[in-house]
Amino acid sequence: MGGYVVLLGAGELLKFIPVFGSFVGAAIESGIAYAITIVLAYVYIKAITLMARKRIDFNNEEKLQHEVDEILRNDKEEIKAMLKEAKNSYKPQK
């Protein structure tokens, strides 16, 4: 995810260029936000599903954090692929 932080920084720097920079910077930031939102939704839904299968109380924040950590540890390649696909499929509104 470090590359996305760099892109966010680049998006902010581009905003200093009047008109064009603002448009391009906003487009970069929107695409990154879109990709991260999709991945976060995937991780959350998968964690809740795992908790339901294990019959773990959904109000237990520690167990939820444990499931999320496990997903992030075990699904790294899938998450990277999702981020890349979401970033490439993002189409800003015109």
mmCIF file with all atom_site columns, C-alpha atoms in Angstrom:
data_model
loop_
_atom_site.group_PDB
_atom_site.id
_atom_site.type_symbol
_atom_site.label_atom_id
_atom_site.label_alt_id
_atom_site.label_comp_id
_atom_site.label_asym_id
_atom_site.label_entity_id
_atom_site.label_seq_id
_atom_site.pdbx_PDB_ins_code
_atom_site.Cartn_x
_atom_site.Cartn_y
_atom_site.Cartn_z
_atom_site.occupancy
_atom_site.B_iso_or_equiv
_atom_site.pdbx_formal_charge
_atom_site.auth_seq_id
_atom_site.auth_comp_id
_atom_site.auth_asym_id
_atom_site.auth_atom_id
_atom_site.pdbx_PDB_model_num
ATOM 1  C CA . MET A 1 1  ? 0.000   0.000   0.000   1.00 0.00 ? 1  MET A CA 1
ATOM 2  C CA . GLY A 1 2  ? 3.031   2.250   0.210   1.00 0.00 ? 2  GLY A CA 1
ATOM 3  C CA . GLY A 1 3  ? 2.765   3.000   -3.506  1.00 0.00 ? 3  GLY A CA 1
ATOM 4  C CA . TYR A 1 4  ? -0.729  4.327   -2.971  1.00 0.00 ? 4  TYR A CA 1
ATOM 5  C CA . VAL A 1 5  ? 0.523   6.765   -0.356  1.00 0.00 ? 5  VAL A CA 1
ATOM 6  C CA . VAL A 1 6  ? 3.042   8.092   -2.873  1.00 0.00 ? 6  VAL A CA 1
ATOM 7  C CA . LEU A 1 7  ? 0.285   8.471   -5.471  1.00 0.00 ? 7  LEU A CA 1
ATOM 8  C CA . LEU A 1 8  ? -1.886  10.338  -2.979  1.00 0.00 ? 8  LEU A CA 1
ATOM 9  C CA . GLY A 1 9  ? 1.012   12.693  -2.309  1.00 0.00 ? 9  GLY A CA 1
ATOM 10 C CA . ALA A 1 10 ? 1.503   13.187  -6.045  1.00 0.00 ? 10 ALA A CA 1
ATOM 11 C CA . GLY A 1 11 ? -2.211  13.925  -6.404  1.00 0.00 ? 11 GLY A CA 1
ATOM 12 C CA . GLU A 1 12 ? -1.943  16.612  -3.748  1.00 0.00 ? 12 GLU A CA 1
ATOM 13 C CA . LEU A 1 13 ? 1.138   18.173  -5.364  1.00 0.00 ? 13 LEU A CA 1
ATOM 14 C CA . LEU A 1 14 ? -0.552  18.300  -8.765  1.00 0.00 ? 14 LEU A CA 1
ATOM 15 C CA . LYS A 1 15 ? -3.339  20.395  -7.269  1.00 0.00 ? 15 LYS A CA 1
ATOM 16 C CA . PHE A 1 16 ? -0.923  23.319  -7.099  1.00 0.00 ? 16 PHE A CA 1
ATOM 17 C CA . ILE A 1 17 ? -1.029  23.573  -10.898 1.00 0.00 ? 17 ILE A CA 1
ATOM 18 C CA . PRO A 1 18 ? -4.081  25.695  -11.737 1.00 0.00 ? 18 PRO A CA 1
ATOM 19 C CA . VAL A 1 19 ? -7.038  23.932  -13.425 1.00 0.00 ? 19 VAL A CA 1
ATOM 20 C CA . PHE A 1 20 ? -5.229  20.965  -15.039 1.00 0.00 ? 20 PHE A CA 1
ATOM 21 C CA . GLY A 1 21 ? -3.397  19.980  -11.844 1.00 0.00 ? 21 GLY A CA 1
ATOM 22 C CA . SER A 1 22 ? -6.549  20.165  -9.784  1.00 0.00 ? 22 SER A CA 1
ATOM 23 C CA . PHE A 1 23 ? -8.398  17.916  -12.216 1.00 0.00 ? 23 PHE A CA 1
ATOM 24 C CA . VAL A 1 24 ? -5.600  15.335  -12.519 1.00 0.00 ? 24 VAL A CA 1
ATOM 25 C CA . GLY A 1 25 ? -4.868  15.378  -8.781  1.00 0.00 ? 25 GLY A CA 1
ATOM 26 C CA . ALA A 1 26 ? -8.518  14.813  -7.926  1.00 0.00 ? 26 ALA A CA 1
ATOM 27 C CA . ALA A 1 27 ? -8.759  11.996  -10.487 1.00 0.00 ? 27 ALA A CA 1
ATOM 28 C CA . ILE A 1 28 ? -5.728  10.226  -8.988  1.00 0.00 ? 28 ILE A CA 1
ATOM 29 C CA . GLU A 1 29 ? -7.046  10.553  -5.450  1.00 0.00 ? 29 GLU A CA 1
ATOM 30 C CA . SER A 1 30 ? -10.533 9.404   -6.470  1.00 0.00 ? 30 SER A CA 1
ATOM 31 C CA . GLY A 1 31 ? -9.171  6.299   -8.159  1.00 0.00 ? 31 GLY A CA 1
ATOM 32 C CA . ILE A 1 32 ? -7.112  5.371   -5.120  1.00 0.00 ? 32 ILE A CA 1
ATOM 33 C CA . ALA A 1 33 ? -10.033 5.961   -2.755  1.00 0.00 ? 33 ALA A CA 1
ATOM 34 C CA . TYR A 1 34 ? -12.232 3.785   -4.994  1.00 0.00 ? 34 TYR A CA 1
ATOM 35 C CA . ALA A 1 35 ? -9.709  0.923   -4.985  1.00 0.00 ? 35 ALA A CA 1
ATOM 36 C CA . ILE A 1 36 ? -9.114  1.059   -1.230  1.00 0.00 ? 36 ILE A CA 1
ATOM 37 C CA . THR A 1 37 ? -12.864 1.163   -0.500  1.00 0.00 ? 37 THR A CA 1
ATOM 38 C CA . ILE A 1 38 ? -13.448 -1.979  -2.570  1.00 0.00 ? 38 ILE A CA 1
ATOM 39 C CA . VAL A 1 39 ? -10.650 -3.856  -0.789  1.00 0.00 ? 39 VAL A CA 1
ATOM 40 C CA . LEU A 1 40 ? -11.775 -2.718  2.667   1.00 0.00 ? 40 LEU A CA 1
ATOM 41 C CA . ALA A 1 41 ? -15.311 -3.890  1.909   1.00 0.00 ? 41 ALA A CA 1
ATOM 42 C CA . TYR A 1 42 ? -13.961 -7.277  0.776   1.00 0.00 ? 42 TYR A CA 1
ATOM 43 C CA . VAL A 1 43 ? -11.878 -7.699  3.944   1.00 0.00 ? 43 VAL A CA 1
ATOM 44 C CA . TYR A 1 44 ? -14.757 -6.672  6.227   1.00 0.00 ? 44 TYR A CA 1
ATOM 45 C CA . ILE A 1 45 ? -17.293 -8.959  4.542   1.00 0.00 ? 45 ILE A CA 1
ATOM 46 C CA . LYS A 1 46 ? -14.857 -11.868 4.603   1.00 0.00 ? 46 LYS A CA 1
ATOM 47 C CA . ALA A 1 47 ? -14.088 -11.266 8.305   1.00 0.00 ? 47 ALA A CA 1
ATOM 48 C CA . ILE A 1 48 ? -17.793 -11.119 9.209   1.00 0.00 ? 48 ILE A CA 1
ATOM 49 C CA . THR A 1 49 ? -18.429 -14.295 7.192   1.00 0.00 ? 49 THR A CA 1
ATOM 50 C CA . LEU A 1 50 ? -15.612 -16.122 8.988   1.00 0.00 ? 50 LEU A CA 1
ATOM 51 C CA . MET A 1 51 ? -16.947 -14.945 12.344  1.00 0.00 ? 51 MET A CA 1
ATOM 52 C CA . ALA A 1 52 ? -20.437 -16.180 11.476  1.00 0.00 ? 52 ALA A CA 1
ATOM 53 C CA . ARG A 1 53 ? -19.090 -19.599 10.441  1.00 0.00 ? 53 ARG A CA 1
ATOM 54 C CA . LYS A 1 54 ? -17.176 -19.831 13.713  1.00 0.00 ? 54 LYS A CA 1
ATOM 55 C CA . ARG A 1 55 ? -20.221 -18.521 15.636  1.00 0.00 ? 55 ARG A CA 1
ATOM 56 C CA . ILE A 1 56 ? -18.209 -15.647 17.103  1.00 0.00 ? 56 ILE A CA 1
ATOM 57 C CA . ASP A 1 57 ? -20.117 -12.693 18.570  1.00 0.00 ? 57 ASP A CA 1
ATOM 58 C CA . PHE A 1 58 ? -20.019 -9.780  16.097  1.00 0.00 ? 58 PHE A CA 1
ATOM 59 C CA . ASN A 1 59 ? -19.700 -7.301  18.983  1.00 0.00 ? 59 ASN A CA 1
ATOM 60 C CA . ASN A 1 60 ? -16.304 -8.703  19.955  1.00 0.00 ? 60 ASN A CA 1
ATOM 61 C CA . GLU A 1 61 ? -13.865 -6.147  18.535  1.00 0.00 ? 61 GLU A CA 1
ATOM 62 C CA . GLU A 1 62 ? -10.799 -8.194  19.430  1.00 0.00 ? 62 GLU A CA 1
ATOM 63 C CA . LYS A 1 63 ? -12.083 -11.219 17.496  1.00 0.00 ? 63 LYS A CA 1
ATOM 64 C CA . LEU A 1 64 ? -12.978 -9.013  14.525  1.00 0.00 ? 64 LEU A CA 1
ATOM 65 C CA . GLN A 1 65 ? -9.479  -7.505  14.575  1.00 0.00 ? 65 GLN A CA 1
ATOM 66 C CA . HIS A 1 66 ? -7.997  -11.005 14.751  1.00 0.00 ? 66 HIS A CA 1
ATOM 67 C CA . GLU A 1 67 ? -10.001 -12.133 11.694  1.00 0.00 ? 67 GLU A CA 1
ATOM 68 C CA . VAL A 1 68 ? -9.036  -8.993  9.748   1.00 0.00 ? 68 VAL A CA 1
ATOM 69 C CA . ASP A 1 69 ? -5.358  -9.513  10.630  1.00 0.00 ? 69 ASP A CA 1
ATOM 70 C CA . GLU A 1 70 ? -5.565  -13.130 9.447   1.00 0.00 ? 70 GLU A CA 1
ATOM 71 C CA . ILE A 1 71 ? -7.134  -12.084 6.141   1.00 0.00 ? 71 ILE A CA 1
ATOM 72 C CA . LEU A 1 72 ? -4.516  -9.384  5.581   1.00 0.00 ? 72 LEU A CA 1
ATOM 73 C CA . ARG A 1 73 ? -1.747  -11.862 6.384   1.00 0.00 ? 73 ARG A CA 1
ATOM 74 C CA . ASN A 1 74 ? -3.093  -14.772 4.304   1.00 0.00 ? 74 ASN A CA 1
ATOM 75 C CA . ASP A 1 75 ? -4.639  -12.976 1.308   1.00 0.00 ? 75 ASP A CA 1
ATOM 76 C CA . LYS A 1 76 ? -1.856  -10.500 0.434   1.00 0.00 ? 76 LYS A CA 1
ATOM 77 C CA . GLU A 1 77 ? -1.603  -11.468 -3.221  1.00 0.00 ? 77 GLU A CA 1
ATOM 78 C CA . GLU A 1 78 ? -5.373  -11.468 -3.707  1.00 0.00 ? 78 GLU A CA 1
ATOM 79 C CA . ILE A 1 79 ? -5.647  -8.042  -2.071  1.00 0.00 ? 79 ILE A CA 1
ATOM 80 C CA . LYS A 1 80 ? -2.840  -6.639  -4.239  1.00 0.00 ? 80 LYS A CA 1
ATOM 81 C CA . ALA A 1 81 ? -4.579  -7.993  -7.339  1.00 0.00 ? 81 ALA A CA 1
ATOM 82 C CA . MET A 1 82 ? -7.891  -6.471  -6.242  1.00 0.00 ? 82 MET A CA 1
ATOM 83 C CA . LEU A 1 83 ? -6.264  -3.075  -5.664  1.00 0.00 ? 83 LEU A CA 1
ATOM 84 C CA . LYS A 1 84 ? -4.639  -3.183  -9.088  1.00 0.00 ? 84 LYS A CA 1
ATOM 85 C CA . GLU A 1 85 ? -7.833  -4.271  -10.836 1.00 0.00 ? 85 GLU A CA 1
ATOM 86 C CA . ALA A 1 86 ? -9.947  -1.670  -9.039  1.00 0.00 ? 86 ALA A CA 1
ATOM 87 C CA . LYS A 1 87 ? -7.442  1.081   -9.822  1.00 0.00 ? 87 LYS A CA 1
ATOM 88 C CA . ASN A 1 88 ? -7.385  0.087   -13.497 1.00 0.00 ? 88 ASN A CA 1
ATOM 89 C CA . SER A 1 89 ? -11.172 -0.205  -13.766 1.00 0.00 ? 89 SER A CA 1
ATOM 90 C CA . TYR A 1 90 ? -11.933 3.146   -12.135 1.00 0.00 ? 90 TYR A CA 1
ATOM 91 C CA . LYS A 1 91 ? -13.643 5.537   -14.528 1.00 0.00 ? 91 LYS A CA 1
ATOM 92 C CA . PRO A 1 92 ? -14.098 9.065   -13.158 1.00 0.00 ? 92 PRO A CA 1
ATOM 93 C CA . GLN A 1 93 ? -17.375 10.824  -13.844 1.00 0.00 ? 93 GLN A CA 1
ATOM 94 C CA . LYS A 1 94 ? -17.212 13.447  -16.548 1.00 0.00 ? 94 LYS A CA 1
#
